[in-house]
PDB file of C-alpha atoms and ligand atoms in Angstrom:
ATOM      1  CA  MET A  17      47.382  82.221   7.723  1.00 61.00           C
ATOM      2  CA  SER A  18      45.060  80.463  10.169  1.00 74.00           C
ATOM      3  CA  ASP A  19      41.587  79.039   9.734  1.00 93.00           C
ATOM      4  CA  LEU A  20      39.123  81.851  10.510  1.00 95.00           C
ATOM      5  CA  ALA A  21      36.468  79.836  12.373  1.00 95.00           C
ATOM      6  CA  ALA A  22      39.054  78.084  14.549  1.00 96.00           C
ATOM      7  CA  THR A  23      40.878  81.371  15.226  1.00 97.00           C
ATOM      8  CA  ILE A  24      37.713  83.106  16.387  1.00 98.00           C
ATOM      9  CA  ALA A  25      36.756  80.207  18.647  1.00 97.00           C
ATOM     10  CA  ALA A  26      40.254  80.192  20.167  1.00 97.00           C
ATOM     11  CA  ILE A  27      40.167  83.969  20.727  1.00 98.00           C
ATOM     12  CA  ALA A  28      36.752  83.792  22.428  1.00 98.00           C
ATOM     13  CA  ALA A  29      38.017  80.972  24.690  1.00 97.00           C
ATOM     14  CA  ALA A  30      41.147  82.976  25.563  1.00 97.00           C
ATOM     15  CA  MET A  31      39.088  86.109  26.313  1.00 97.00           C
ATOM     16  CA  ALA A  32      36.769  84.110  28.606  1.00 95.00           C
ATOM     17  CA  ARG A  33      39.829  83.236  30.725  1.00 95.00           C
ATOM     18  CA  GLU A  34      41.066  86.850  31.018  1.00 94.00           C
ATOM     19  CA  THR A  35      40.838  88.305  34.488  1.00 91.00           C
ATOM     20  CA  THR A  36      41.873  91.909  33.675  1.00 92.00           C
ATOM     21  CA  ARG A  37      38.829  93.244  31.873  1.00 93.00           C
ATOM     22  CA  GLY A  38      38.814  97.024  32.525  1.00 93.00           C
ATOM     23  CA  ALA A  39      35.992  99.082  34.020  1.00 93.00           C
ATOM     24  CA  VAL A  40      32.596  99.602  32.381  1.00 95.00           C
ATOM     25  CA  ALA A  41      31.565 103.171  31.453  1.00 94.00           C
ATOM     26  CA  GLY A  42      30.139 104.207  34.819  1.00 88.00           C
ATOM     27  CA  TYR A  43      29.559 107.838  33.805  1.00 91.00           C
ATOM     28  CA  ILE A  44      26.453 106.768  31.873  1.00 92.00           C
ATOM     29  CA  PRO A  45      24.348 105.242  34.706  1.00 93.00           C
ATOM     30  CA  GLU A  46      22.523 102.793  32.442  1.00 92.00           C
ATOM     31  CA  LEU A  47      25.831 101.380  31.142  1.00 93.00           C
ATOM     32  CA  ALA A  48      27.245 100.970  34.661  1.00 94.00           C
ATOM     33  CA  HIS A  49      24.977  97.906  35.105  1.00 92.00           C
ATOM     34  CA  VAL A  50      26.403  95.952  32.166  1.00 95.00           C
ATOM     35  CA  ASP A  51      28.190  92.734  33.158  1.00 95.00           C
ATOM     36  CA  PRO A  52      31.930  93.080  32.332  1.00 95.00           C
ATOM     37  CA  ARG A  53      32.206  89.325  31.697  1.00 95.00           C
ATOM     38  CA  HIS A  54      30.570  89.570  28.270  1.00 97.00           C
ATOM     39  CA  PHE A  55      32.657  88.957  25.193  1.00 98.00           C
ATOM     40  CA  GLY A  56      31.389  88.632  21.627  1.00 98.00           C
ATOM     41  CA  ILE A  57      32.955  88.571  18.189  1.00 98.00           C
ATOM     42  CA  ALA A  58      31.468  88.436  14.678  1.00 98.00           C
ATOM     43  CA  VAL A  59      33.341  88.430  11.375  1.00 98.00           C
ATOM     44  CA  VAL A  60      31.764  88.692   7.933  1.00 98.00           C
ATOM     45  CA  ASP A  61      34.274  87.612   5.297  1.00 97.00           C
ATOM     46  CA  ALA A  62      34.552  88.819   1.692  1.00 97.00           C
ATOM     47  CA  GLU A  63      32.232  86.034   0.494  1.00 96.00           C
ATOM     48  CA  GLY A  64      29.572  87.026   3.041  1.00 97.00           C
ATOM     49  CA  ARG A  65      30.144  84.072   5.353  1.00 97.00           C
ATOM     50  CA  GLU A  66      29.594  84.890   9.029  1.00 98.00           C
ATOM     51  CA  HIS A  67      31.762  83.523  11.808  1.00 98.00           C
ATOM     52  CA  VAL A  68      30.765  84.248  15.390  1.00 98.00           C
ATOM     53  CA  ALA A  69      31.741  83.298  18.926  1.00 98.00           C
ATOM     54  CA  GLY A  70      30.744  84.255  22.473  1.00 98.00           C
ATOM     55  CA  ASP A  71      27.946  86.800  22.975  1.00 98.00           C
ATOM     56  CA  ALA A  72      27.828  87.693  19.274  1.00 98.00           C
ATOM     57  CA  ASP A  73      24.039  87.989  19.182  1.00 98.00           C
ATOM     58  CA  LEU A  74      23.529  90.020  22.357  1.00 98.00           C
ATOM     59  CA  PRO A  75      22.734  93.699  21.663  1.00 98.00           C
ATOM     60  CA  PHE A  76      24.894  96.332  23.354  1.00 98.00           C
ATOM     61  CA  SER A  77      25.061 100.119  23.215  1.00 98.00           C
ATOM     62  CA  ILE A  78      27.109 101.071  20.140  1.00 98.00           C
ATOM     63  CA  GLN A  79      27.864 104.553  21.556  1.00 98.00           C
ATOM     64  CA  SER A  80      30.602 106.284  19.533  1.00 98.00           C
ATOM     65  CA  ILE A  81      30.593 103.640  16.794  1.00 98.00           C
ATOM     66  CA  SER A  82      27.429 105.489  15.718  1.00 98.00           C
ATOM     67  CA  LYS A  83      29.700 108.413  14.765  1.00 98.00           C
ATOM     68  CA  VAL A  84      30.665 106.466  11.620  1.00 98.00           C
ATOM     69  CA  PHE A  85      27.025 105.962  10.589  1.00 98.00           C
ATOM     70  CA  ALA A  86      26.110 109.562  11.452  1.00 98.00           C
ATOM     71  CA  LEU A  87      28.973 110.777   9.270  1.00 98.00           C
ATOM     72  CA  VAL A  88      27.764 108.589   6.384  1.00 98.00           C
ATOM     73  CA  GLU A  89      24.299 110.092   6.780  1.00 98.00           C
ATOM     74  CA  ALA A  90      25.577 113.693   7.051  1.00 98.00           C
ATOM     75  CA  LEU A  91      27.779 113.301   3.960  1.00 98.00           C
ATOM     76  CA  ALA A  92      24.857 111.821   2.010  1.00 97.00           C
ATOM     77  CA  ALA A  93      22.508 114.625   3.048  1.00 97.00           C
ATOM     78  CA  HIS A  94      24.907 117.582   3.115  1.00 97.00           C
ATOM     79  CA  GLY A  95      27.940 116.576   1.025  1.00 97.00           C
ATOM     80  CA  ASP A  96      31.230 118.348   1.574  1.00 93.00           C
ATOM     81  CA  ARG A  97      29.560 121.090   3.647  1.00 95.00           C
ATOM     82  CA  VAL A  98      30.311 118.734   6.552  1.00 98.00           C
ATOM     83  CA  TRP A  99      33.999 119.619   6.231  1.00 98.00           C
ATOM     84  CA  ALA A 100      33.318 123.309   6.686  1.00 96.00           C
ATOM     85  CA  ARG A 101      32.565 122.607  10.346  1.00 96.00           C
ATOM     86  CA  VAL A 102      34.760 119.662  11.295  1.00 98.00           C
ATOM     87  CA  GLY A 103      38.371 118.711  10.558  1.00 98.00           C
ATOM     88  CA  ARG A 104      40.152 115.486   9.741  1.00 98.00           C
ATOM     89  CA  GLU A 105      43.038 115.489  12.192  1.00 97.00           C
ATOM     90  CA  PRO A 106      43.559 113.180  15.148  1.00 97.00           C
ATOM     91  CA  SER A 107      42.962 115.109  18.357  1.00 94.00           C
ATOM     92  CA  GLY A 108      45.405 113.404  20.700  1.00 90.00           C
ATOM     93  CA  SER A 109      42.887 114.330  23.405  1.00 92.00           C
ATOM     94  CA  ALA A 110      40.193 112.490  25.324  1.00 91.00           C
ATOM     95  CA  PHE A 111      36.962 111.783  23.438  1.00 92.00           C
ATOM     96  CA  ASN A 112      35.026 114.341  25.463  1.00 92.00           C
ATOM     97  CA  SER A 113      37.745 117.012  25.708  1.00 93.00           C
ATOM     98  CA  ILE A 114      36.928 120.702  25.261  1.00 95.00           C
ATOM     99  CA  VAL A 115      40.473 122.156  25.338  1.00 94.00           C
ATOM    100  CA  GLN A 116      41.216 122.371  21.601  1.00 94.00           C
ATOM    101  CA  LEU A 117      37.938 124.115  20.825  1.00 96.00           C
ATOM    102  CA  GLU A 118      38.992 127.400  22.375  1.00 95.00           C
ATOM    103  CA  ALA A 119      42.309 127.547  20.519  1.00 95.00           C
ATOM    104  CA  GLU A 120      40.756 126.425  17.227  1.00 95.00           C
ATOM    105  CA  ALA A 121      37.714 128.726  16.939  1.00 95.00           C
ATOM    106  CA  GLY A 122      35.229 126.052  17.969  1.00 96.00           C
ATOM    107  CA  ARG A 123      36.030 123.781  14.988  1.00 97.00           C
ATOM    108  CA  PRO A 124      36.434 120.217  16.239  1.00 98.00           C
ATOM    109  CA  ARG A 125      39.461 118.261  15.048  1.00 97.00           C
ATOM    110  CA  ASN A 126      37.511 115.311  13.592  1.00 98.00           C
ATOM    111  CA  PRO A 127      34.014 113.754  13.409  1.00 98.00           C
ATOM    112  CA  PHE A 128      34.870 110.844  15.733  1.00 98.00           C
ATOM    113  CA  ILE A 129      35.375 112.795  18.960  1.00 97.00           C
ATOM    114  CA  ASN A 130      32.299 114.020  20.808  1.00 97.00           C
ATOM    115  CA  ALA A 131      32.662 117.653  19.728  1.00 98.00           C
ATOM    116  CA  GLY A 132      33.018 116.663  16.081  1.00 98.00           C
ATOM    117  CA  ALA A 133      30.111 114.251  16.232  1.00 98.00           C
ATOM    118  CA  LEU A 134      27.921 116.918  17.809  1.00 98.00           C
ATOM    119  CA  ALA A 135      28.774 119.295  14.950  1.00 98.00           C
ATOM    120  CA  VAL A 136      27.910 116.551  12.421  1.00 98.00           C
ATOM    121  CA  THR A 137      24.731 115.626  14.278  1.00 98.00           C
ATOM    122  CA  ASP A 138      23.619 119.254  14.274  1.00 98.00           C
ATOM    123  CA  LEU A 139      23.485 119.058  10.461  1.00 98.00           C
ATOM    124  CA  ILE A 140      21.428 115.853  10.608  1.00 98.00           C
ATOM    125  CA  ALA A 141      19.154 117.277  13.307  1.00 97.00           C
ATOM    126  CA  GLY A 142      18.195 119.905  10.715  1.00 92.00           C
ATOM    127  CA  SER A 143      17.490 117.286   8.030  1.00 93.00           C
ATOM    128  CA  GLY A 144      16.285 113.769   8.951  1.00 95.00           C
ATOM    129  CA  GLY A 145      17.142 113.592  12.685  1.00 97.00           C
ATOM    130  CA  THR A 146      17.371 110.274  14.532  1.00 98.00           C
ATOM    131  CA  PRO A 147      15.045 108.444  12.086  1.00 98.00           C
ATOM    132  CA  ALA A 148      17.497 109.188   9.244  1.00 98.00           C
ATOM    133  CA  ILE A 149      20.461 107.775  11.175  1.00 98.00           C
ATOM    134  CA  LEU A 150      18.481 104.724  12.251  1.00 98.00           C
ATOM    135  CA  ARG A 151      17.288 104.119   8.684  1.00 98.00           C
ATOM    136  CA  ARG A 152      20.873 104.317   7.469  1.00 98.00           C
ATOM    137  CA  VAL A 153      22.083 101.796  10.090  1.00 98.00           C
ATOM    138  CA  ARG A 154      19.199  99.417   9.350  1.00 98.00           C
ATOM    139  CA  ASP A 155      19.848  99.620   5.603  1.00 97.00           C
ATOM    140  CA  LEU A 156      23.574  99.006   5.973  1.00 97.00           C
ATOM    141  CA  ALA A 157      22.992  96.052   8.310  1.00 97.00           C
ATOM    142  CA  GLY A 158      20.011  94.776   6.304  1.00 97.00           C
ATOM    143  CA  ASP A 159      18.065  94.532   9.545  1.00 98.00           C
ATOM    144  CA  PRO A 160      14.894  96.557  10.235  1.00 98.00           C
ATOM    145  CA  THR A 161      14.783  95.441  13.895  1.00 98.00           C
ATOM    146  CA  ILE A 162      17.732  97.625  15.011  1.00 98.00           C
ATOM    147  CA  ALA A 163      16.471 100.285  17.458  1.00 98.00           C
ATOM    148  CA  VAL A 164      17.448 102.968  19.941  1.00 98.00           C
ATOM    149  CA  ASP A 165      17.565 101.807  23.574  1.00 98.00           C
ATOM    150  CA  ALA A 166      15.391 104.527  25.107  1.00 98.00           C
ATOM    151  CA  ALA A 167      16.626 103.860  28.663  1.00 97.00           C
ATOM    152  CA  VAL A 168      20.250 104.437  27.624  1.00 97.00           C
ATOM    153  CA  ALA A 169      19.337 107.607  25.694  1.00 98.00           C
ATOM    154  CA  ALA A 170      17.427 108.958  28.711  1.00 97.00           C
ATOM    155  CA  SER A 171      20.263 108.049  31.055  1.00 97.00           C
ATOM    156  CA  GLU A 172      22.739 109.955  28.925  1.00 97.00           C
ATOM    157  CA  ALA A 173      20.430 112.915  28.489  1.00 97.00           C
ATOM    158  CA  ALA A 174      20.114 113.163  32.273  1.00 96.00           C
ATOM    159  CA  THR A 175      23.890 113.188  32.796  1.00 96.00           C
ATOM    160  CA  GLY A 176      25.249 114.612  29.545  1.00 96.00           C
ATOM    161  CA  PHE A 177      26.576 117.854  30.969  1.00 97.00           C
ATOM    162  CA  ARG A 178      29.876 117.683  29.096  1.00 97.00           C
ATOM    163  CA  ASN A 179      28.192 117.107  25.776  1.00 98.00           C
ATOM    164  CA  ALA A 180      25.867 120.017  26.523  1.00 98.00           C
ATOM    165  CA  ALA A 181      28.916 122.145  27.333  1.00 98.00           C
ATOM    166  CA  LEU A 182      30.655 121.144  24.084  1.00 98.00           C
ATOM    167  CA  ALA A 183      27.546 121.894  22.033  1.00 98.00           C
ATOM    168  CA  ASN A 184      26.952 125.261  23.689  1.00 98.00           C
ATOM    169  CA  TYR A 185      30.602 126.204  23.312  1.00 98.00           C
ATOM    170  CA  MET A 186      30.566 125.378  19.596  1.00 98.00           C
ATOM    171  CA  LYS A 187      27.276 127.212  19.238  1.00 98.00           C
ATOM    172  CA  SER A 188      28.991 130.359  20.558  1.00 98.00           C
ATOM    173  CA  PHE A 189      31.405 130.123  17.582  1.00 97.00           C
ATOM    174  CA  GLY A 190      28.598 129.473  15.103  1.00 96.00           C
ATOM    175  CA  VAL A 191      29.872 125.943  14.392  1.00 97.00           C
ATOM    176  CA  ILE A 192      26.533 124.559  15.532  1.00 96.00           C
ATOM    177  CA  ASP A 193      23.730 126.503  13.954  1.00 93.00           C
ATOM    178  CA  GLY A 194      20.560 124.764  15.115  1.00 96.00           C
ATOM    179  CA  PRO A 195      19.272 124.960  18.682  1.00 98.00           C
ATOM    180  CA  VAL A 196      21.461 122.935  21.060  1.00 98.00           C
ATOM    181  CA  GLU A 197      18.235 121.495  22.533  1.00 98.00           C
ATOM    182  CA  ARG A 198      17.483 119.992  19.128  1.00 98.00           C
ATOM    183  CA  THR A 199      20.988 118.595  18.502  1.00 98.00           C
ATOM    184  CA  LEU A 200      21.648 116.931  21.865  1.00 98.00           C
ATOM    185  CA  PRO A 201      18.707 114.478  21.858  1.00 98.00           C
ATOM    186  CA  VAL A 202      19.644 113.277  18.359  1.00 98.00           C
ATOM    187  CA  TYR A 203      23.230 112.760  19.541  1.00 98.00           C
ATOM    188  CA  PHE A 204      22.152 110.835  22.648  1.00 98.00           C
ATOM    189  CA  GLU A 205      19.762 108.686  20.622  1.00 98.00           C
ATOM    190  CA  GLN A 206      22.333 107.744  17.999  1.00 98.00           C
ATOM    191  CA  CYS A 207      24.782 106.762  20.754  1.00 98.00           C
ATOM    192  CA  ALA A 208      22.039 104.630  22.351  1.00 98.00           C
ATOM    193  CA  ILE A 209      21.426 102.487  19.258  1.00 98.00           C
ATOM    194  CA  ALA A 210      21.639  98.865  20.398  1.00 98.00           C
ATOM    195  CA  MET A 211      23.244  96.284  18.105  1.00 98.00           C
ATOM    196  CA  SER A 212      24.843  92.887  18.417  1.00 98.00           C
ATOM    197  CA  CYS A 213      28.295  92.086  17.063  1.00 98.00           C
ATOM    198  CA  ARG A 214      26.661  90.231  14.183  1.00 98.00           C
ATOM    199  CA  GLN A 215      24.488  93.231  13.264  1.00 98.00           C
ATOM    200  CA  LEU A 216      27.441  95.595  13.555  1.00 98.00           C
ATOM    201  CA  ALA A 217      29.729  93.446  11.407  1.00 98.00           C
ATOM    202  CA  ARG A 218      26.955  93.326   8.787  1.00 98.00           C
ATOM    203  CA  ALA A 219      26.589  97.124   8.930  1.00 98.00           C
ATOM    204  CA  GLY A 220      30.341  97.460   8.231  1.00 98.00           C
ATOM    205  CA  ARG A 221      30.336  95.270   5.088  1.00 98.00           C
ATOM    206  CA  PHE A 222      30.119  98.241   2.706  1.00 98.00           C
ATOM    207  CA  LEU A 223      33.437  99.495   4.082  1.00 98.00           C
ATOM    208  CA  MET A 224      35.144  96.181   3.320  1.00 98.00           C
ATOM    209  CA  HIS A 225      33.737  96.343  -0.227  1.00 98.00           C
ATOM    210  CA  GLY A 226      34.827  99.863  -1.235  1.00 98.00           C
ATOM    211  CA  GLY A 227      31.428 101.392  -0.466  1.00 98.00           C
ATOM    212  CA  ARG A 228      29.381  98.785  -2.352  1.00 98.00           C
ATOM    213  CA  CYS A 229      26.348  96.854  -1.174  1.00 95.00           C
ATOM    214  CA  PRO A 230      27.573  93.341  -0.334  1.00 93.00           C
ATOM    215  CA  THR A 231      24.616  91.683  -2.063  1.00 91.00           C
ATOM    216  CA  SER A 232      23.709  93.833  -5.092  1.00 93.00           C
ATOM    217  CA  GLY A 233      27.108  95.480  -5.697  1.00 94.00           C
ATOM    218  CA  ALA A 234      25.394  98.870  -5.979  1.00 95.00           C
ATOM    219  CA  PRO A 235      27.402 101.772  -4.535  1.00 95.00           C
ATOM    220  CA  LEU A 236      26.063 102.809  -1.111  1.00 96.00           C
ATOM    221  CA  VAL A 237      28.791 105.426  -0.818  1.00 97.00           C
ATOM    222  CA  SER A 238      31.399 106.250  -3.459  1.00 97.00           C
ATOM    223  CA  ALA A 239      34.696 104.339  -3.412  1.00 98.00           C
ATOM    224  CA  GLU A 240      36.480 107.569  -2.545  1.00 98.00           C
ATOM    225  CA  ARG A 241      34.149 108.215   0.384  1.00 98.00           C
ATOM    226  CA  ALA A 242      34.628 104.666   1.658  1.00 98.00           C
ATOM    227  CA  ARG A 243      38.434 105.093   1.546  1.00 98.00           C
ATOM    228  CA  ARG A 244      38.149 108.385   3.385  1.00 98.00           C
ATOM    229  CA  LEU A 245      35.885 106.937   6.083  1.00 98.00           C
ATOM    230  CA  LEU A 246      38.498 104.219   6.614  1.00 98.00           C
ATOM    231  CA  ALA A 247      41.297 106.817   6.739  1.00 98.00           C
ATOM    232  CA  LEU A 248      39.418 108.650   9.492  1.00 98.00           C
ATOM    233  CA  MET A 249      38.764 105.416  11.377  1.00 98.00           C
ATOM    234  CA  LEU A 250      42.454 104.546  11.270  1.00 98.00           C
ATOM    235  CA  THR A 251      43.679 107.985  12.369  1.00 98.00           C
ATOM    236  CA  CYS A 252      40.864 109.078  14.711  1.00 98.00           C
ATOM    237  CA  GLY A 253      38.722 106.033  15.582  1.00 98.00           C
ATOM    238  CA  HIS A 254      40.167 105.423  19.040  1.00 98.00           C
ATOM    239  CA  TYR A 255      40.605 109.039  20.290  1.00 94.00           C
ATOM    240  CA  ASP A 256      43.952 109.456  22.026  1.00 96.00           C
ATOM    241  CA  ALA A 257      44.742 105.769  21.539  1.00 97.00           C
ATOM    242  CA  SER A 258      44.329 105.848  17.747  1.00 97.00           C
ATOM    243  CA  GLY A 259      48.065 105.627  17.099  1.00 98.00           C
ATOM    244  CA  GLU A 260      48.402 102.706  19.476  1.00 98.00           C
ATOM    245  CA  PHE A 261      45.495 100.877  17.802  1.00 98.00           C
ATOM    246  CA  ALA A 262      47.056 101.397  14.354  1.00 98.00           C
ATOM    247  CA  PHE A 263      50.389 100.183  15.746  1.00 98.00           C
ATOM    248  CA  GLN A 264      49.023  97.074  17.469  1.00 98.00           C
ATOM    249  CA  VAL A 265      46.123  96.089  15.177  1.00 98.00           C
ATOM    250  CA  GLY A 266      46.872  97.811  11.873  1.00 98.00           C
ATOM    251  CA  LEU A 267      43.250  98.075  10.748  1.00 98.00           C
ATOM    252  CA  PRO A 268      40.823 101.026  10.621  1.00 98.00           C
ATOM    253  CA  GLY A 269      38.477 100.771  13.598  1.00 98.00           C
ATOM    254  CA  LYS A 270      35.917 102.714  15.586  1.00 98.00           C
ATOM    255  CA  SER A 271      35.277 102.115  19.252  1.00 98.00           C
ATOM    256  CA  GLY A 272      32.506 103.142  21.636  1.00 98.00           C
ATOM    257  CA  VAL A 273      32.270 103.323  25.420  1.00 97.00           C
ATOM    258  CA  GLY A 274      29.685 100.529  25.331  1.00 98.00           C
ATOM    259  CA  GLY A 275      32.728  98.292  24.723  1.00 98.00           C
ATOM    260  CA  GLY A 276      32.187  97.636  21.033  1.00 98.00           C
ATOM    261  CA  ILE A 277      34.677  98.062  18.195  1.00 98.00           C
ATOM    262  CA  LEU A 278      34.001  97.867  14.465  1.00 99.00           C
ATOM    263  CA  ALA A 279      37.161  97.106  12.472  1.00 99.00           C
ATOM    264  CA  ILE A 280      37.600  96.632   8.739  1.00 98.00           C
ATOM    265  CA  ALA A 281      40.127  94.573   6.826  1.00 98.00           C
ATOM    266  CA  PRO A 282      39.526  96.054   3.339  1.00 98.00           C
ATOM    267  CA  GLY A 283      38.630  93.369   0.815  1.00 97.00           C
ATOM    268  CA  ARG A 284      38.827  90.749   3.558  1.00 97.00           C
ATOM    269  CA  ALA A 285      36.466  91.220   6.479  1.00 98.00           C
ATOM    270  CA  SER A 286      34.126  93.349   8.554  1.00 98.00           C
ATOM    271  CA  ILE A 287      34.729  92.585  12.220  1.00 99.00           C
ATOM    272  CA  ALA A 288      32.787  93.532  15.360  1.00 99.00           C
ATOM    273  CA  VAL A 289      33.926  92.766  18.894  1.00 98.00           C
ATOM    274  CA  TRP A 290      32.326  93.567  22.220  1.00 98.00           C
ATOM    275  CA  SER A 291      33.585  93.467  25.774  1.00 98.00           C
ATOM    276  CA  PRO A 292      32.263  96.200  28.091  1.00 98.00           C
ATOM    277  CA  GLY A 293      35.412  96.789  30.203  1.00 98.00           C
ATOM    278  CA  LEU A 294      37.384  99.821  28.978  1.00 97.00           C
ATOM    279  CA  SER A 295      40.935 101.153  28.924  1.00 96.00           C
ATOM    280  CA  LYS A 296      41.549 104.576  30.452  1.00 95.00           C
ATOM    281  CA  GLN A 297      41.024 106.132  26.999  1.00 95.00           C
ATOM    282  CA  GLY A 298      37.556 104.541  26.815  1.00 96.00           C
ATOM    283  CA  ASN A 299      38.285 101.713  24.371  1.00 97.00           C
ATOM    284  CA  SER A 300      37.333  98.082  24.991  1.00 98.00           C
ATOM    285  CA  LEU A 301      40.291  96.357  26.625  1.00 98.00           C
ATOM    286  CA  LEU A 302      39.530  92.784  25.550  1.00 98.00           C
ATOM    287  CA  GLY A 303      37.981  93.931  22.272  1.00 98.00           C
ATOM    288  CA  THR A 304      41.298  95.541  21.329  1.00 98.00           C
ATOM    289  CA  ARG A 305      43.226  92.482  22.492  1.00 98.00           C
ATOM    290  CA  ALA A 306      40.950  90.185  20.461  1.00 98.00           C
ATOM    291  CA  LEU A 307      41.439  92.308  17.338  1.00 98.00           C
ATOM    292  CA  GLU A 308      45.205  92.199  17.801  1.00 98.00           C
ATOM    293  CA  LEU A 309      45.112  88.401  18.005  1.00 98.00           C
ATOM    294  CA  LEU A 310      42.751  88.086  15.032  1.00 98.00           C
ATOM    295  CA  ALA A 311      44.642  90.535  12.800  1.00 98.00           C
ATOM    296  CA  HIS A 312      47.958  88.831  13.522  1.00 97.00           C
ATOM    297  CA  ALA A 313      46.601  85.303  13.031  1.00 97.00           C
ATOM    298  CA  MET A 314      44.906  86.186   9.731  1.00 97.00           C
ATOM    299  CA  MET A 315      47.689  88.560   8.601  1.00 96.00           C
ATOM    300  CA  TRP A 316      45.103  91.287   8.100  1.00 97.00           C
ATOM    301  CA  ASN A 317      46.864  94.638   8.177  1.00 97.00           C
ATOM    302  CA  VAL A 318      46.328  97.604   5.869  1.00 97.00           C
ATOM    303  CA  PHE A 319      50.101  98.038   5.639  1.00 96.00           C
ATOM    304  CA  ASN A 320      50.768  94.545   4.279  1.00 94.00           C
ATOM    305  CA  PRO A 321      51.968  94.633   0.704  1.00 91.00           C
ATOM    306  CA  ASP A 322      49.344  92.929  -1.449  1.00 72.00           C
ATOM    307  CA  GLU A 323      49.832  89.183  -1.418  1.00 53.00           C
TER     308      GLU A 323
HETATM  309  N1  LIG B  16      27.635 108.752  24.329  1.00 76.78           N
HETATM  310  C1  LIG B  16      29.024 108.833  24.710  1.00 76.78           C
HETATM  311  C2  LIG B  16      29.358 110.219  25.172  1.00 76.78           C
HETATM  312  O1  LIG B  16      28.955 111.162  24.541  1.00 76.78           O
HETATM  313  C3  LIG B  16      29.868 108.415  23.559  1.00 76.78           C
HETATM  314  C4  LIG B  16      31.315 108.432  23.891  1.00 76.78           C
HETATM  315  C5  LIG B  16      32.081 107.258  23.387  1.00 76.78           C
HETATM  316  O2  LIG B  16      31.545 106.208  23.039  1.00 76.78           O
HETATM  317  N2  LIG B  16      33.372 107.407  23.428  1.00 76.78           N
HETATM  318  O3  LIG B  16      30.027 110.412  26.145  1.00 76.78           O
END
């Protein structure tokens, strides 16, 4: 096993030299301006030590990584009623696909694709709305400064025709019960939360610690819920590249089209990486590469027998 600080520094140096970086998410106009040369990494270890390199303190748009925090909030506020409207199967389809909804009575495959997140967000829109999600993220990260980037939210609202289509389609099946006009803004705002790698890695600590607060040890979510969130991240966190991510990295992770990925090595580390250039499935190209290198160097893999 390698030294963590040295490994992270070496990965950041290697990523800075990479010339193939992928394309930024141009379909959200405000994200099309982001410089693809950014790379950041932050790791919080089991003892709470933080190791960072590159642009680890620069905020970026967390986009679909927010689907994890929204699910935590929905489960806290609505319990297992969440599972009446959304499944727990990988979709094998693009993050914004509509095709399965017709065949499957409007019930999205899982909470980490857009359709599933919209169904989850509809529940939250009827309870605490965006402030509840933001409060949850701030609490988990221990950072009251985390905020929604209003320009990104507005940019997505102006161009979010597919998400509007998904929400309306699900509404026709009764899977969304509130007004679509109430659900969509909450969805766009949660996607537009801006966080740095350091803030994101801090927000993921409870998942490394079986649902417990890293400082007080108090349960933030039950151990069973933490395990299930990780199971969903492993099987569904990277859309139609979830199998490939499990194969190459071997850790539960959740990506977003802002170029961030949150990955968890249970009992070992909460890891956030950011590089805005994406693969064709919408996952950070260098972020995935960096996680592969880190997981291999540290021998972090959920399928390792316990040392
Ligand atoms: N806000 C984005 C969208 O709805 C989130 C997608 C993503 O990060 N994969 O298209």
